[in-house]
């Protein structure tokens, strides 16, 4: 019997925020979120353990040890990484054969019940699970399509603020639903980086944004820079590592906290430990 597993997930950035009712989309980046899963006392994560028992119709409790964390409440998908890692870890512990979209739908339902997501965030779950970029309809919990992202460097600028998605002003996003048509059109043309920029701009109108970080990146060789959806983290895309490194040094000299990353096209994986 498997006693303990280690789940290797990562962060993702927002390509289209689904709060308005528009299609959701996220792209995976190489920023590790690692969780060990075993049977035992869940501590603070009792609700998550209960959701796993419910999903697999089993008794007992599960223990989750987060080894590498993603900065939380920044628009980098820490909550989806948490729920997905727990579910997939428990699935492997139990030898269950739940995989793919069915597993992701259970995660989406659990995320809403746990108060960690507004729509279930199938876009974020799918990007972390498959890698690359996912486009989803979160209202009907369906994946529309997945695709690969270009293998490019991505610089993440963290914020000292936190924005919890459950407290987002979703009514304001809904009022702006029509503005997201531009984002959806770009998604359908698979122009993901352009969609990401327009999405970040629209979210900024509601949430505000870190204009200094965005302009510093655009003035220093970023091909694209914007808030990651509702943010507050900001992301920039570069042609090569050298351009990213020069920009990262400039931001660091201004006292900004940055993480060097790149788009990631491989999926989540689990090892027995
Ligand atoms: N490692 C973790 N341990 C416990 N809770 C976590 C962890 N990571 C994320 N969370 C929960 O997820 C919330 C952040 O989710 P959310 O507001 O959707 O932002 P994001 O998913 O973009 O980071 C945190 O406030 C916390 O409740
Ligand atoms: O809670 C949700 O349903 C969502 C949260 C957002 O992600 P972040 O919380 O990472 O900003 C958003 O981009 C996604 O489309 C849906």
mmCIF file of C-alpha atoms and ligand atoms in Angstrom:
data_model
loop_
_atom_site.group_PDB
_atom_site.id
_atom_site.type_symbol
_atom_site.label_atom_id
_atom_site.label_comp_id
_atom_site.label_asym_id
_atom_site.label_seq_id
_atom_site.Cartn_x
_atom_site.Cartn_y
_atom_site.Cartn_z
ATOM 1 C CA UNK A 1 0.000 0.000 0.000
ATOM 2 C CA UNK A 2 1.238 3.523 -0.793
ATOM 3 C CA UNK A 3 1.828 5.436 2.475
ATOM 4 C CA UNK A 4 2.864 8.824 1.220
ATOM 5 C CA UNK A 5 3.094 10.677 -2.093
ATOM 6 C CA UNK A 6 4.708 13.933 -3.195
ATOM 7 C CA UNK A 7 2.758 16.042 -5.708
ATOM 8 C CA UNK A 8 4.655 18.418 -7.982
ATOM 9 C CA UNK A 9 2.439 21.273 -9.157
ATOM 10 C CA UNK A 10 3.276 24.845 -10.182
ATOM 11 C CA UNK A 11 1.759 28.298 -10.365
ATOM 12 C CA UNK A 12 -0.088 29.756 -13.360
ATOM 13 C CA UNK A 13 -0.864 33.252 -14.608
ATOM 14 C CA UNK A 14 -4.277 34.529 -15.650
ATOM 15 C CA UNK A 15 -4.932 34.828 -19.387
ATOM 16 C CA UNK A 16 -8.668 35.537 -19.003
ATOM 17 C CA UNK A 17 -10.333 36.120 -15.649
ATOM 18 C CA UNK A 18 -13.696 34.340 -15.546
ATOM 19 C CA UNK A 19 -15.343 36.625 -12.950
ATOM 20 C CA UNK A 20 -17.332 38.539 -15.595
ATOM 21 C CA UNK A 21 -18.850 35.335 -16.961
ATOM 22 C CA UNK A 22 -16.390 35.299 -19.869
ATOM 23 C CA UNK A 23 -14.350 32.215 -20.783
ATOM 24 C CA UNK A 24 -11.585 31.576 -18.275
ATOM 25 C CA UNK A 25 -7.984 30.966 -19.232
ATOM 26 C CA UNK A 26 -4.680 30.443 -17.448
ATOM 27 C CA UNK A 27 -1.128 29.510 -18.475
ATOM 28 C CA UNK A 28 1.213 27.438 -16.335
ATOM 29 C CA UNK A 29 4.574 28.856 -15.253
ATOM 30 C CA UNK A 30 7.553 27.146 -13.672
ATOM 31 C CA UNK A 31 7.098 28.170 -10.013
ATOM 32 C CA UNK A 32 6.934 25.081 -7.822
ATOM 33 C CA UNK A 33 4.158 24.162 -5.439
ATOM 34 C CA UNK A 34 5.038 20.851 -3.760
ATOM 35 C CA UNK A 35 2.820 18.930 -1.362
ATOM 36 C CA UNK A 36 3.303 15.672 0.566
ATOM 37 C CA UNK A 37 0.102 13.740 1.161
ATOM 38 C CA UNK A 38 -0.398 10.925 3.666
ATOM 39 C CA UNK A 39 -3.077 9.665 6.026
ATOM 40 C CA UNK A 40 -3.186 11.526 9.342
ATOM 41 C CA UNK A 41 -4.296 14.633 11.191
ATOM 42 C CA UNK A 42 -5.153 17.400 8.698
ATOM 43 C CA UNK A 43 -4.576 20.220 11.216
ATOM 44 C CA UNK A 44 -5.665 23.529 9.671
ATOM 45 C CA UNK A 45 -6.588 21.818 6.408
ATOM 46 C CA UNK A 46 -9.464 19.765 7.889
ATOM 47 C CA UNK A 47 -11.952 21.155 5.350
ATOM 48 C CA UNK A 48 -9.700 20.074 2.489
ATOM 49 C CA UNK A 49 -9.321 16.589 4.002
ATOM 50 C CA UNK A 50 -13.113 16.324 4.300
ATOM 51 C CA UNK A 51 -13.511 17.292 0.638
ATOM 52 C CA UNK A 52 -11.065 14.552 -0.387
ATOM 53 C CA UNK A 53 -12.940 11.943 1.690
ATOM 54 C CA UNK A 54 -16.190 13.099 0.121
ATOM 55 C CA UNK A 55 -14.815 12.979 -3.439
ATOM 56 C CA UNK A 56 -13.576 9.409 -3.050
ATOM 57 C CA UNK A 57 -16.352 8.237 -0.677
ATOM 58 C CA UNK A 58 -13.866 7.030 1.952
ATOM 59 C CA UNK A 59 -13.527 7.533 5.703
ATOM 60 C CA UNK A 60 -10.431 8.689 7.593
ATOM 61 C CA UNK A 61 -8.402 11.863 7.438
ATOM 62 C CA UNK A 62 -5.527 13.090 5.283
ATOM 63 C CA UNK A 63 -2.446 15.085 6.161
ATOM 64 C CA UNK A 64 -1.084 17.680 3.726
ATOM 65 C CA UNK A 65 2.405 19.133 4.071
ATOM 66 C CA UNK A 66 3.090 22.047 1.736
ATOM 67 C CA UNK A 67 6.838 21.917 0.998
ATOM 68 C CA UNK A 68 7.121 24.685 -1.639
ATOM 69 C CA UNK A 69 4.499 27.463 -1.610
ATOM 70 C CA UNK A 70 3.344 29.875 -4.279
ATOM 71 C CA UNK A 71 2.813 33.459 -3.041
ATOM 72 C CA UNK A 72 -0.844 33.460 -1.967
ATOM 73 C CA UNK A 73 -3.731 35.719 -3.018
ATOM 74 C CA UNK A 74 -1.647 37.305 -5.805
ATOM 75 C CA UNK A 75 -3.402 35.901 -8.882
ATOM 76 C CA UNK A 76 -0.858 33.079 -9.186
ATOM 77 C CA UNK A 77 -3.331 30.249 -8.451
ATOM 78 C CA UNK A 78 -2.153 29.057 -5.038
ATOM 79 C CA UNK A 79 -5.676 27.928 -4.098
ATOM 80 C CA UNK A 80 -6.100 25.789 -7.230
ATOM 81 C CA UNK A 81 -2.631 24.275 -6.712
ATOM 82 C CA UNK A 82 -3.595 23.469 -3.102
ATOM 83 C CA UNK A 83 -6.909 21.760 -3.887
ATOM 84 C CA UNK A 84 -5.673 19.944 -6.993
ATOM 85 C CA UNK A 85 -2.521 18.654 -5.261
ATOM 86 C CA UNK A 86 -4.554 17.365 -2.317
ATOM 87 C CA UNK A 87 -7.099 15.604 -4.548
ATOM 88 C CA UNK A 88 -4.567 14.042 -6.873
ATOM 89 C CA UNK A 89 -2.395 13.004 -3.911
ATOM 90 C CA UNK A 90 -5.315 11.306 -2.160
ATOM 91 C CA UNK A 91 -6.383 9.693 -5.439
ATOM 92 C CA UNK A 92 -2.918 8.069 -5.751
ATOM 93 C CA UNK A 93 -2.814 7.065 -2.073
ATOM 94 C CA UNK A 94 -6.107 5.258 -2.531
ATOM 95 C CA UNK A 95 -5.149 3.772 -5.894
ATOM 96 C CA UNK A 96 -8.244 5.424 -7.376
ATOM 97 C CA UNK A 97 -8.335 5.838 -11.116
ATOM 98 C CA UNK A 98 -9.850 9.281 -11.169
ATOM 99 C CA UNK A 99 -7.989 11.409 -13.723
ATOM 100 C CA UNK A 100 -8.494 14.223 -16.232
ATOM 101 C CA UNK A 101 -11.555 16.429 -16.524
ATOM 102 C CA UNK A 102 -13.578 14.383 -14.047
ATOM 103 C CA UNK A 103 -10.968 14.942 -11.332
ATOM 104 C CA UNK A 104 -10.742 18.655 -12.209
ATOM 105 C CA UNK A 105 -14.531 19.061 -11.917
ATOM 106 C CA UNK A 106 -14.469 17.548 -8.426
ATOM 107 C CA UNK A 107 -11.684 19.986 -7.500
ATOM 108 C CA UNK A 108 -13.707 22.917 -8.861
ATOM 109 C CA UNK A 109 -16.755 21.938 -6.798
ATOM 110 C CA UNK A 110 -14.619 21.471 -3.671
ATOM 111 C CA UNK A 111 -12.907 24.865 -4.210
ATOM 112 C CA UNK A 112 -16.276 26.641 -4.253
ATOM 113 C CA UNK A 113 -17.527 24.804 -1.141
ATOM 114 C CA UNK A 114 -14.248 25.642 0.666
ATOM 115 C CA UNK A 115 -14.685 29.345 -0.138
ATOM 116 C CA UNK A 116 -11.438 29.331 -2.135
ATOM 117 C CA UNK A 117 -12.936 30.085 -5.529
ATOM 118 C CA UNK A 118 -15.834 32.011 -7.066
ATOM 119 C CA UNK A 119 -16.437 29.962 -10.227
ATOM 120 C CA UNK A 120 -14.482 26.802 -9.306
ATOM 121 C CA UNK A 121 -11.548 28.101 -11.408
ATOM 122 C CA UNK A 122 -11.511 25.165 -13.847
ATOM 123 C CA UNK A 123 -9.214 27.318 -16.046
ATOM 124 C CA UNK A 124 -6.570 27.453 -13.318
ATOM 125 C CA UNK A 125 -6.934 23.782 -12.327
ATOM 126 C CA UNK A 126 -6.664 22.661 -15.939
ATOM 127 C CA UNK A 127 -3.553 24.752 -16.674
ATOM 128 C CA UNK A 128 -1.787 23.329 -13.607
ATOM 129 C CA UNK A 129 -2.901 19.766 -14.412
ATOM 130 C CA UNK A 130 -2.080 19.629 -18.147
ATOM 131 C CA UNK A 131 0.560 22.381 -18.468
ATOM 132 C CA UNK A 132 0.507 25.012 -21.222
ATOM 133 C CA UNK A 133 -2.659 27.077 -21.519
ATOM 134 C CA UNK A 134 -6.271 26.065 -20.914
ATOM 135 C CA UNK A 135 -9.445 27.800 -22.047
ATOM 136 C CA UNK A 136 -12.568 26.836 -20.119
ATOM 137 C CA UNK A 137 -16.224 27.647 -19.624
ATOM 138 C CA UNK A 138 -16.411 27.824 -15.850
ATOM 139 C CA UNK A 139 -20.206 28.218 -15.845
ATOM 140 C CA UNK A 140 -20.703 24.757 -17.342
ATOM 141 C CA UNK A 141 -17.389 23.415 -15.955
ATOM 142 C CA UNK A 142 -16.112 22.370 -19.395
ATOM 143 C CA UNK A 143 -12.656 22.587 -20.944
ATOM 144 C CA UNK A 144 -12.968 24.269 -24.368
ATOM 145 C CA UNK A 145 -9.395 23.574 -25.459
ATOM 146 C CA UNK A 146 -5.821 23.351 -24.256
ATOM 147 C CA UNK A 147 -2.682 24.420 -26.111
ATOM 148 C CA UNK A 148 1.043 24.833 -25.617
ATOM 149 C CA UNK A 149 2.662 28.131 -24.626
ATOM 150 C CA UNK A 150 5.864 29.439 -26.249
ATOM 151 C CA UNK A 151 8.959 28.510 -24.250
ATOM 152 C CA UNK A 152 9.642 32.063 -23.076
ATOM 153 C CA UNK A 153 10.950 33.610 -19.832
ATOM 154 C CA UNK A 154 8.345 35.127 -17.507
ATOM 155 C CA UNK A 155 9.186 37.550 -14.717
ATOM 156 C CA UNK A 156 6.753 37.786 -11.798
ATOM 157 C CA UNK A 157 6.689 40.889 -9.605
ATOM 158 C CA UNK A 158 5.111 40.133 -6.243
ATOM 159 C CA UNK A 159 3.054 42.649 -4.331
ATOM 160 C CA UNK A 160 2.969 43.304 -0.607
ATOM 161 C CA UNK A 161 -0.853 43.333 -0.927
ATOM 162 C CA UNK A 162 -3.124 40.310 -1.064
ATOM 163 C CA UNK A 163 -6.336 40.037 -3.053
ATOM 164 C CA UNK A 164 -8.470 37.086 -2.052
ATOM 165 C CA UNK A 165 -10.557 35.954 -5.021
ATOM 166 C CA UNK A 166 -13.546 35.172 -2.813
ATOM 167 C CA UNK A 167 -13.746 38.862 -1.829
ATOM 168 C CA UNK A 168 -13.486 40.182 -5.416
ATOM 169 C CA UNK A 169 -16.158 42.641 -6.569
ATOM 170 C CA UNK A 170 -17.609 40.142 -8.985
ATOM 171 C CA UNK A 171 -20.689 42.315 -9.708
ATOM 172 C CA UNK A 172 -18.407 44.949 -11.265
ATOM 173 C CA UNK A 173 -16.750 42.357 -13.483
ATOM 174 C CA UNK A 174 -20.211 41.173 -14.569
ATOM 175 C CA UNK A 175 -21.217 44.712 -15.536
ATOM 176 C CA UNK A 176 -18.144 44.778 -17.796
ATOM 177 C CA UNK A 177 -18.929 41.408 -19.412
ATOM 178 C CA UNK A 178 -19.074 42.895 -22.922
ATOM 179 C CA UNK A 179 -15.565 44.332 -22.631
ATOM 180 C CA UNK A 180 -14.255 40.764 -22.262
ATOM 181 C CA UNK A 181 -15.438 39.966 -25.828
ATOM 182 C CA UNK A 182 -12.067 41.317 -27.028
ATOM 183 C CA UNK A 183 -10.266 38.867 -24.739
ATOM 184 C CA UNK A 184 -12.437 35.952 -25.889
ATOM 185 C CA UNK A 185 -11.812 36.802 -29.561
ATOM 186 C CA UNK A 186 -8.067 36.763 -28.945
ATOM 187 C CA UNK A 187 -8.369 33.420 -27.128
ATOM 188 C CA UNK A 188 -10.166 31.900 -30.106
ATOM 189 C CA UNK A 189 -7.347 33.138 -32.369
ATOM 190 C CA UNK A 190 -4.902 31.588 -29.889
ATOM 191 C CA UNK A 191 -3.224 34.936 -29.308
ATOM 192 C CA UNK A 192 -2.768 34.147 -25.639
ATOM 193 C CA UNK A 193 -0.217 36.823 -24.722
ATOM 194 C CA UNK A 194 -2.355 39.579 -26.248
ATOM 195 C CA UNK A 195 -5.440 38.205 -24.458
ATOM 196 C CA UNK A 196 -3.492 38.203 -21.183
ATOM 197 C CA UNK A 197 -2.540 41.883 -21.597
ATOM 198 C CA UNK A 198 -6.101 43.065 -22.374
ATOM 199 C CA UNK A 199 -7.451 40.939 -19.499
ATOM 200 C CA UNK A 200 -4.919 42.448 -17.077
ATOM 201 C CA UNK A 201 -5.866 45.934 -18.265
ATOM 202 C CA UNK A 202 -9.617 45.303 -17.765
ATOM 203 C CA UNK A 203 -9.069 43.815 -14.304
ATOM 204 C CA UNK A 204 -6.879 46.826 -13.432
ATOM 205 C CA UNK A 205 -9.815 49.148 -14.099
ATOM 206 C CA UNK A 206 -11.682 47.432 -11.259
ATOM 207 C CA UNK A 207 -8.857 46.521 -8.913
ATOM 208 C CA UNK A 208 -6.160 49.122 -9.623
ATOM 209 C CA UNK A 209 -2.697 47.931 -10.587
ATOM 210 C CA UNK A 210 1.013 48.273 -10.041
ATOM 211 C CA UNK A 211 1.692 50.702 -12.920
ATOM 212 C CA UNK A 212 5.339 51.174 -11.945
ATOM 213 C CA UNK A 213 6.135 47.449 -12.263
ATOM 214 C CA UNK A 214 4.271 47.181 -15.580
ATOM 215 C CA UNK A 215 5.913 50.243 -17.146
ATOM 216 C CA UNK A 216 9.375 49.283 -15.835
ATOM 217 C CA UNK A 217 9.057 45.969 -17.642
ATOM 218 C CA UNK A 218 7.733 47.490 -20.876
ATOM 219 C CA UNK A 219 10.528 50.106 -20.846
ATOM 220 C CA UNK A 220 13.091 47.326 -20.323
ATOM 221 C CA UNK A 221 12.510 44.885 -23.172
ATOM 222 C CA UNK A 222 9.382 43.018 -22.026
ATOM 223 C CA UNK A 223 7.313 42.099 -25.076
ATOM 224 C CA UNK A 224 4.208 41.881 -22.878
ATOM 225 C CA UNK A 225 3.576 43.068 -19.302
ATOM 226 C CA UNK A 226 0.391 43.235 -17.262
ATOM 227 C CA UNK A 227 -1.289 42.329 -14.024
ATOM 228 C CA UNK A 228 -2.048 38.608 -13.705
ATOM 229 C CA UNK A 229 -5.824 38.978 -13.932
ATOM 230 C CA UNK A 230 -7.209 40.458 -10.733
ATOM 231 C CA UNK A 231 -3.627 40.523 -9.412
ATOM 232 C CA UNK A 232 -2.007 42.107 -7.599
ATOM 233 C CA UNK A 233 1.069 40.260 -8.988
ATOM 234 C CA UNK A 234 2.385 41.584 -12.299
ATOM 235 C CA UNK A 235 4.000 39.468 -15.010
ATOM 236 C CA UNK A 236 6.280 40.273 -17.933
ATOM 237 C CA UNK A 237 7.256 38.109 -20.903
ATOM 238 C CA UNK A 238 10.708 38.414 -22.514
ATOM 239 C CA UNK A 239 12.399 37.171 -25.688
ATOM 240 C CA UNK A 240 15.335 35.677 -23.809
ATOM 241 C CA UNK A 241 16.861 35.130 -20.358
ATOM 242 C CA UNK A 242 19.335 38.022 -20.797
ATOM 243 C CA UNK A 243 16.545 40.577 -21.323
ATOM 244 C CA UNK A 244 14.649 39.168 -18.353
ATOM 245 C CA UNK A 245 17.731 39.224 -16.122
ATOM 246 C CA UNK A 246 18.505 42.886 -16.925
ATOM 247 C CA UNK A 247 14.930 43.883 -16.121
ATOM 248 C CA UNK A 248 14.881 41.754 -12.957
ATOM 249 C CA UNK A 249 18.027 43.566 -11.698
ATOM 250 C CA UNK A 250 16.429 46.969 -12.323
ATOM 251 C CA UNK A 251 13.299 45.988 -10.411
ATOM 252 C CA UNK A 252 15.367 44.519 -7.566
ATOM 253 C CA UNK A 253 17.424 47.718 -7.348
ATOM 254 C CA UNK A 254 14.099 49.509 -6.735
ATOM 255 C CA UNK A 255 13.434 47.122 -3.841
ATOM 256 C CA UNK A 256 10.879 44.996 -5.739
ATOM 257 C CA UNK A 257 10.559 41.252 -5.062
ATOM 258 C CA UNK A 258 10.691 39.245 -8.288
ATOM 259 C CA UNK A 259 10.564 35.600 -9.300
ATOM 260 C CA UNK A 260 12.247 34.363 -12.460
ATOM 261 C CA UNK A 261 10.172 31.787 -14.291
ATOM 262 C CA UNK A 262 9.082 30.599 -17.751
ATOM 263 C CA UNK A 263 5.980 29.126 -19.334
ATOM 264 C CA UNK A 264 5.724 25.423 -18.614
ATOM 265 C CA UNK A 265 4.101 22.902 -20.926
ATOM 266 C CA UNK A 266 4.404 19.754 -18.813
ATOM 267 C CA UNK A 267 1.680 18.593 -16.447
ATOM 268 C CA UNK A 268 1.427 17.870 -12.740
ATOM 269 C CA UNK A 269 3.224 14.727 -11.530
ATOM 270 C CA UNK A 270 3.223 12.538 -8.481
ATOM 271 C CA UNK A 271 6.034 10.466 -6.905
ATOM 272 C CA UNK A 272 5.758 7.832 -4.197
ATOM 273 C CA UNK A 273 7.935 8.704 -1.177
HETATM 274 N N1 LIG B 1 -0.402 26.513 1.132
HETATM 275 C C1 LIG B 1 -1.604 26.928 1.534
HETATM 276 N N2 LIG B 1 -2.079 26.574 2.761
HETATM 277 C C2 LIG B 1 -3.280 26.985 3.175
HETATM 278 N N3 LIG B 1 -4.118 27.757 2.453
HETATM 279 C C3 LIG B 1 -3.698 28.132 1.242
HETATM 280 C C4 LIG B 1 -2.441 27.739 0.699
HETATM 281 N N4 LIG B 1 -2.320 28.267 -0.521
HETATM 282 C C5 LIG B 1 -3.456 28.959 -0.752
HETATM 283 N N5 LIG B 1 -4.285 28.883 0.288
HETATM 284 C C6 LIG B 1 -5.622 29.501 0.401
HETATM 285 O O1 LIG B 1 -5.946 30.105 -0.825
HETATM 286 C C7 LIG B 1 -6.175 31.526 -0.631
HETATM 287 C C8 LIG B 1 -5.707 32.291 -1.844
HETATM 288 O O2 LIG B 1 -6.514 31.927 -2.945
HETATM 289 P P1 LIG B 1 -7.012 33.017 -3.993
HETATM 290 O O3 LIG B 1 -7.592 34.185 -3.265
HETATM 291 O O4 LIG B 1 -7.882 32.316 -4.950
HETATM 292 O O5 LIG B 1 -5.693 33.515 -4.694
HETATM 293 P P2 LIG B 1 -4.652 32.700 -5.581
HETATM 294 O O6 LIG B 1 -5.256 31.339 -5.807
HETATM 295 O O7 LIG B 1 -4.539 33.455 -6.853
HETATM 296 O O8 LIG B 1 -3.391 32.652 -4.799
HETATM 297 C C9 LIG B 1 -5.406 31.852 0.622
HETATM 298 O O9 LIG B 1 -5.928 32.998 1.270
HETATM 299 C C10 LIG B 1 -5.623 30.589 1.454
HETATM 300 O O10 LIG B 1 -6.917 30.581 2.044
HETATM 301 O O1 LIG B 2 -12.105 32.074 -8.081
HETATM 302 C C1 LIG B 2 -12.300 31.973 -9.313
HETATM 303 O O2 LIG B 2 -13.300 31.413 -9.782
HETATM 304 C C2 LIG B 2 -11.309 32.562 -10.252
HETATM 305 C C3 LIG B 2 -10.274 33.294 -9.745
HETATM 306 C C4 LIG B 2 -9.346 34.051 -10.580
HETATM 307 O O3 LIG B 2 -8.027 33.586 -10.343
HETATM 308 P P1 LIG B 2 -7.082 34.213 -9.160
HETATM 309 O O4 LIG B 2 -7.790 33.980 -7.844
HETATM 310 O O5 LIG B 2 -5.813 33.444 -9.218
HETATM 311 O O6 LIG B 2 -6.894 35.648 -9.444
HETATM 312 C C5 LIG B 2 -9.686 34.002 -12.070
HETATM 313 O O7 LIG B 2 -8.586 34.347 -12.876
HETATM 314 C C6 LIG B 2 -10.259 32.686 -12.525
HETATM 315 O O8 LIG B 2 -10.659 32.782 -13.892
HETATM 316 C C7 LIG B 2 -11.489 32.316 -11.697
#
